[in-house]
PDB file of C-alpha atoms in Angstrom:
ATOM      1  CA  MET A  44       0.000   0.000   0.000  1.00  0.00           C
ATOM      2  CA  GLY A  45       2.850   2.404   0.809  1.00  0.00           C
ATOM      3  CA  GLU A  46       4.411   1.776  -2.611  1.00  0.00           C
ATOM      4  CA  SER A  47       1.128   2.639  -4.307  1.00  0.00           C
ATOM      5  CA  GLN A  48       0.840   5.840  -2.306  1.00  0.00           C
ATOM      6  CA  GLY A  49       4.438   6.700  -3.213  1.00  0.00           C
ATOM      7  CA  LEU A  50       3.608   6.211  -6.871  1.00  0.00           C
ATOM      8  CA  GLN A  51       0.439   8.257  -6.441  1.00  0.00           C
ATOM      9  CA  GLY A  52       2.428  11.020  -4.727  1.00  0.00           C
ATOM     10  CA  THR A  53       5.013  11.023  -7.502  1.00  0.00           C
ATOM     11  CA  LEU A  54       2.296  11.013 -10.145  1.00  0.00           C
ATOM     12  CA  THR A  55       0.444  13.879  -8.473  1.00  0.00           C
ATOM     13  CA  ARG A  56       3.680  15.839  -8.068  1.00  0.00           C
ATOM     14  CA  ASN A  57       4.597  15.279 -11.730  1.00  0.00           C
ATOM     15  CA  ILE A  58       1.145  16.372 -12.924  1.00  0.00           C
ATOM     16  CA  ASP A  59       1.311  19.476 -10.726  1.00  0.00           C
ATOM     17  CA  ASP A  60       4.805  20.258 -12.021  1.00  0.00           C
ATOM     18  CA  LEU A  61       3.650  19.914 -15.643  1.00  0.00           C
ATOM     19  CA  ARG A  62       0.650  22.170 -15.020  1.00  0.00           C
ATOM     20  CA  GLN A  63       2.843  24.759 -13.326  1.00  0.00           C
ATOM     21  CA  HIS A  64       5.303  24.579 -16.221  1.00  0.00           C
ATOM     22  CA  ALA A  65       2.489  25.080 -18.748  1.00  0.00           C
ATOM     23  CA  ARG A  66       1.219  28.099 -16.788  1.00  0.00           C
ATOM     24  CA  GLN A  67       4.745  29.511 -16.665  1.00  0.00           C
ATOM     25  CA  GLN A  68       5.125  28.985 -20.431  1.00  0.00           C
ATOM     26  CA  GLU A  69       1.890  30.915 -20.997  1.00  0.00           C
ATOM     27  CA  VAL A  70       3.034  33.773 -18.764  1.00  0.00           C
ATOM     28  CA  ASN A  71       6.446  33.932 -20.456  1.00  0.00           C
ATOM     29  CA  ALA A  72       5.068  33.648 -23.999  1.00  0.00           C
ATOM     30  CA  PRO A  73       5.572  36.719 -26.182  1.00  0.00           C
ATOM     31  CA  PHE A  74       2.665  39.168 -26.259  1.00  0.00           C
ATOM     32  CA  GLU A  75       1.950  38.393 -29.912  1.00  0.00           C
ATOM     33  CA  SER A  76       1.691  34.661 -29.184  1.00  0.00           C
ATOM     34  CA  ARG A  77      -0.721  35.248 -26.315  1.00  0.00           C
ATOM     35  CA  VAL A  78      -2.889  37.491 -28.515  1.00  0.00           C
ATOM     36  CA  ALA A  79      -2.864  34.955 -31.355  1.00  0.00           C
ATOM     37  CA  ALA A  80      -3.773  32.157 -28.931  1.00  0.00           C
ATOM     38  CA  ARG A  81      -6.720  34.115 -27.550  1.00  0.00           C
ATOM     39  CA  ILE A  82      -7.966  35.065 -31.009  1.00  0.00           C
ATOM     40  CA  THR A  83      -7.657  31.463 -32.192  1.00  0.00           C
ATOM     41  CA  ALA A  84      -9.459  30.198 -29.088  1.00  0.00           C
ATOM     42  CA  PHE A  85     -12.291  32.683 -29.644  1.00  0.00           C
ATOM     43  CA  THR A  86     -12.597  32.041 -33.370  1.00  0.00           C
ATOM     44  CA  GLY A  87     -12.743  28.317 -32.675  1.00  0.00           C
ATOM     45  CA  SER A  88     -15.738  28.713 -30.381  1.00  0.00           C
ATOM     46  CA  MET A  89     -19.464  28.415 -30.930  1.00  0.00           C
ATOM     47  CA  VAL A  90     -19.887  32.029 -29.763  1.00  0.00           C
ATOM     48  CA  PHE A  91     -17.886  33.058 -32.828  1.00  0.00           C
ATOM     49  CA  VAL A  92     -20.126  30.910 -35.036  1.00  0.00           C
ATOM     50  CA  TYR A  93     -23.294  32.412 -33.513  1.00  0.00           C
ATOM     51  CA  LEU A  94     -21.955  35.954 -33.954  1.00  0.00           C
ATOM     52  CA  HIS A  95     -21.226  35.209 -37.597  1.00  0.00           C
ATOM     53  CA  LEU A  96     -24.673  33.762 -38.101  1.00  0.00           C
ATOM     54  CA  ILE A  97     -26.178  36.936 -36.694  1.00  0.00           C
ATOM     55  CA  VAL A  98     -23.895  39.402 -38.519  1.00  0.00           C
ATOM     56  CA  TYR A  99     -23.770  37.646 -41.894  1.00  0.00           C
ATOM     57  CA  GLY A 100     -27.392  36.569 -41.672  1.00  0.00           C
ATOM     58  CA  GLY A 101     -28.447  40.123 -40.854  1.00  0.00           C
ATOM     59  CA  TRP A 102     -26.255  41.498 -43.637  1.00  0.00           C
ATOM     60  CA  LEU A 103     -27.853  39.119 -46.130  1.00  0.00           C
ATOM     61  CA  VAL A 104     -31.420  39.748 -44.959  1.00  0.00           C
ATOM     62  CA  VAL A 105     -30.998  43.523 -45.116  1.00  0.00           C
ATOM     63  CA  ASN A 106     -29.198  43.550 -48.475  1.00  0.00           C
ATOM     64  CA  LEU A 107     -31.642  41.164 -50.107  1.00  0.00           C
ATOM     65  CA  GLY A 108     -34.317  43.742 -49.312  1.00  0.00           C
ATOM     66  CA  LEU A 109     -36.196  41.530 -46.856  1.00  0.00           C
ATOM     67  CA  VAL A 110     -36.294  44.276 -44.208  1.00  0.00           C
ATOM     68  CA  PRO A 111     -38.396  47.086 -45.698  1.00  0.00           C
ATOM     69  CA  ILE A 112     -37.466  49.702 -43.084  1.00  0.00           C
ATOM     70  CA  VAL A 113     -33.700  49.388 -43.802  1.00  0.00           C
ATOM     71  CA  ALA A 114     -32.300  50.276 -47.201  1.00  0.00           C
ATOM     72  CA  PRO A 115     -29.817  47.793 -48.692  1.00  0.00           C
ATOM     73  CA  PHE A 116     -26.271  49.122 -48.400  1.00  0.00           C
ATOM     74  CA  ASP A 117     -24.545  46.233 -50.259  1.00  0.00           C
ATOM     75  CA  PRO A 118     -27.095  44.899 -52.745  1.00  0.00           C
ATOM     76  CA  THR A 119     -24.480  43.035 -54.815  1.00  0.00           C
ATOM     77  CA  LEU A 120     -22.907  41.606 -51.628  1.00  0.00           C
ATOM     78  CA  VAL A 121     -19.454  42.617 -52.902  1.00  0.00           C
ATOM     79  CA  PHE A 122     -18.535  44.286 -49.614  1.00  0.00           C
ATOM     80  CA  LEU A 123     -19.642  41.186 -47.717  1.00  0.00           C
ATOM     81  CA  ALA A 124     -17.458  39.014 -49.936  1.00  0.00           C
ATOM     82  CA  CYS A 125     -14.484  41.364 -49.493  1.00  0.00           C
ATOM     83  CA  GLU A 126     -14.957  41.470 -45.725  1.00  0.00           C
ATOM     84  CA  ALA A 127     -15.237  37.678 -45.540  1.00  0.00           C
ATOM     85  CA  SER A 128     -12.094  37.273 -47.650  1.00  0.00           C
ATOM     86  CA  VAL A 129     -10.031  39.628 -45.505  1.00  0.00           C
ATOM     87  CA  GLU A 130     -11.339  37.959 -42.360  1.00  0.00           C
ATOM     88  CA  ALA A 131     -10.421  34.537 -43.758  1.00  0.00           C
ATOM     89  CA  ILE A 132      -6.881  35.741 -44.472  1.00  0.00           C
ATOM     90  CA  PHE A 133      -6.419  36.972 -40.910  1.00  0.00           C
ATOM     91  CA  LEU A 134      -8.091  33.956 -39.309  1.00  0.00           C
ATOM     92  CA  SER A 135      -5.976  31.516 -41.296  1.00  0.00           C
ATOM     93  CA  THR A 136      -2.863  33.455 -40.250  1.00  0.00           C
ATOM     94  CA  PHE A 137      -3.849  33.212 -36.579  1.00  0.00           C
ATOM     95  CA  VAL A 138      -4.537  29.498 -36.975  1.00  0.00           C
ATOM     96  CA  LEU A 139      -1.107  29.013 -38.585  1.00  0.00           C
ATOM     97  CA  ILE A 140       0.563  30.928 -35.751  1.00  0.00           C
ATOM     98  CA  SER A 141      -1.184  28.686 -33.222  1.00  0.00           C
ATOM     99  CA  GLN A 142      -0.274  25.553 -35.165  1.00  0.00           C
ATOM    100  CA  ASN A 143       3.362  26.650 -35.289  1.00  0.00           C
ATOM    101  CA  ARG A 144       3.325  27.163 -31.533  1.00  0.00           C
ATOM    102  CA  MET A 145       1.755  23.727 -31.013  1.00  0.00           C
ATOM    103  CA  ALA A 146       4.326  22.146 -33.339  1.00  0.00           C
ATOM    104  CA  GLU A 147       7.154  23.742 -31.330  1.00  0.00           C
ATOM    105  CA  GLU A 148       5.624  22.373 -28.128  1.00  0.00           C
ATOM    106  CA  ALA A 149       5.255  18.933 -29.701  1.00  0.00           C
ATOM    107  CA  ASP A 150       8.905  19.025 -30.812  1.00  0.00           C
ATOM    108  CA  ARG A 151      10.015  19.958 -27.300  1.00  0.00           C
ATOM    109  CA  ARG A 152       7.912  17.159 -25.798  1.00  0.00           C
ATOM    110  CA  ALA A 153       9.285  14.666 -28.321  1.00  0.00           C
ATOM    111  CA  ALA A 154      12.845  15.698 -27.457  1.00  0.00           C
ATOM    112  CA  LEU A 155      12.050  15.352 -23.751  1.00  0.00           C
ATOM    113  CA  ASP A 156      10.509  11.915 -24.370  1.00  0.00           C
ATOM    114  CA  LEU A 157      13.598  10.847 -26.298  1.00  0.00           C
ATOM    115  CA  HIS A 158      15.951  11.998 -23.550  1.00  0.00           C
ATOM    116  CA  ILE A 159      13.884  10.342 -20.812  1.00  0.00           C
ATOM    117  CA  ASN A 160      13.659   7.119 -22.793  1.00  0.00           C
ATOM    118  CA  LEU A 161      17.409   7.119 -23.439  1.00  0.00           C
ATOM    119  CA  LEU A 162      18.114   7.720 -19.743  1.00  0.00           C
ATOM    120  CA  ALA A 163      15.682   4.970 -18.735  1.00  0.00           C
ATOM    121  CA  GLU A 164      17.214   2.557 -21.241  1.00  0.00           C
ATOM    122  CA  HIS A 165      20.701   3.380 -19.950  1.00  0.00           C
ATOM    123  CA  GLU A 166      19.618   2.855 -16.335  1.00  0.00           C
ATOM    124  CA  LEU A 167      17.939  -0.444 -17.218  1.00  0.00           C
ATOM    125  CA  THR A 168      21.112  -1.580 -18.975  1.00  0.00           C
ATOM    126  CA  ARG A 169      23.137  -0.793 -15.844  1.00  0.00           C
ATOM    127  CA  MET A 170      20.581  -2.661 -13.718  1.00  0.00           C
ATOM    128  CA  ALA A 171      20.855  -5.650 -16.064  1.00  0.00           C
ATOM    129  CA  GLU A 172      24.627  -5.556 -15.664  1.00  0.00           C
ATOM    130  CA  ALA A 173      24.236  -5.540 -11.884  1.00  0.00           C
ATOM    131  CA  LEU A 174      21.764  -8.409 -12.115  1.00  0.00           C
ATOM    132  CA  ALA A 175      24.210 -10.377 -14.261  1.00  0.00           C
ATOM    133  CA  ALA A 176      26.976  -9.763 -11.709  1.00  0.00           C
ATOM    134  CA  ILE A 177      24.703 -11.023  -8.940  1.00  0.00           C
ATOM    135  CA  ALA A 178      23.745 -14.052 -11.045  1.00  0.00           C
ATOM    136  CA  ARG A 179      27.443 -14.800 -11.685  1.00  0.00           C
ATOM    137  CA  LYS A 180      28.230 -14.501  -7.996  1.00  0.00           C
ATOM    138  CA  LEU A 181      25.397 -16.891  -7.140  1.00  0.00           C
ATOM    139  CA  GLY A 182      26.407 -19.241  -9.929  1.00  0.00           C
ATOM    140  CA  ILE A 183      23.082 -18.896 -11.750  1.00  0.00           C
ATOM    141  CA  GLU A 184      24.213 -16.723 -14.629  1.00  0.00           C
ATOM    142  CA  GLU A 185      21.731 -16.649 -17.463  1.00  0.00           C
ATOM    143  CA  GLU A 186      21.960 -15.249 -20.978  1.00  0.00           C
ATOM    144  CA  LEU A 187      21.681 -11.500 -20.358  1.00  0.00           C
ATOM    145  CA  HIS A 188      24.032 -10.229 -23.058  1.00  0.00           C
ATOM    146  CA  ASP A 189      21.326  -8.532 -25.182  1.00  0.00           C
ATOM    147  CA  VAL A 190      19.796  -6.874 -22.148  1.00  0.00           C
ATOM    148  CA  ARG A 191      23.143  -5.494 -20.984  1.00  0.00           C
ATOM    149  CA  SER A 192      24.023  -3.637 -24.171  1.00  0.00           C
ATOM    150  CA  ASP A 193      22.913  -0.043 -24.657  1.00  0.00           C
ATOM    151  CA  VAL A 194      20.636   0.694 -27.566  1.00  0.00           C
ATOM    152  CA  GLN A 195      22.259   3.156 -29.932  1.00  0.00           C
ATOM    153  CA  PRO A 196      19.541   5.665 -30.892  1.00  0.00           C
ATOM    154  CA  LEU A 197      21.191   6.660 -34.162  1.00  0.00           C
ATOM    155  CA  GLU A 198      21.335   3.023 -35.215  1.00  0.00           C
ATOM    156  CA  VAL A 199      17.617   2.703 -34.439  1.00  0.00           C
ATOM    157  CA  LEU A 200      16.853   5.821 -36.492  1.00  0.00           C
ATOM    158  CA  ASP A 201      18.943   4.501 -39.390  1.00  0.00           C
ATOM    159  CA  GLU A 202      17.118   1.193 -39.234  1.00  0.00           C
ATOM    160  CA  LEU A 203      13.750   2.964 -39.177  1.00  0.00           C
ATOM    161  CA  ASP A 204      14.794   5.004 -42.213  1.00  0.00           C
ATOM    162  CA  ARG A 205      15.823   1.844 -44.088  1.00  0.00           C
ATOM    163  CA  SER A 206      12.527   0.128 -43.353  1.00  0.00           C
TER     164      SER A 206
END
């Protein structure tokens, strides 16, 4: 039971550390990145969709002459098309900025995963060597050669590339 609680404590501590790190990254992000993230979050919401339904729907209804008390101001809908095009340009730019930021974060996480995996593999190799030494001392040595050799990450990458 104590081991489980230790694992739970470590897990909770790691989760809290990751959350704190993410908050710190947000705080330290450049102003432009924070603005782009907020704009992207808003434009990816249903509130944004509802606002567009109201604005564009109203624009269409008025300019199609369906509201007799308001004179059409864009009967050919050219201004609506221009506005929508400019908006699409800006929105796609904000989405690309956010995707670039997410790709950078994914690259950092992948590098961290690689380093952690390499450290874990190295530690396991050392543990296998210790286990082999114990087995030799007890006269029960088994075939542990493959387990005791470090994996060479570049060789793995080369093999992945070949396959």
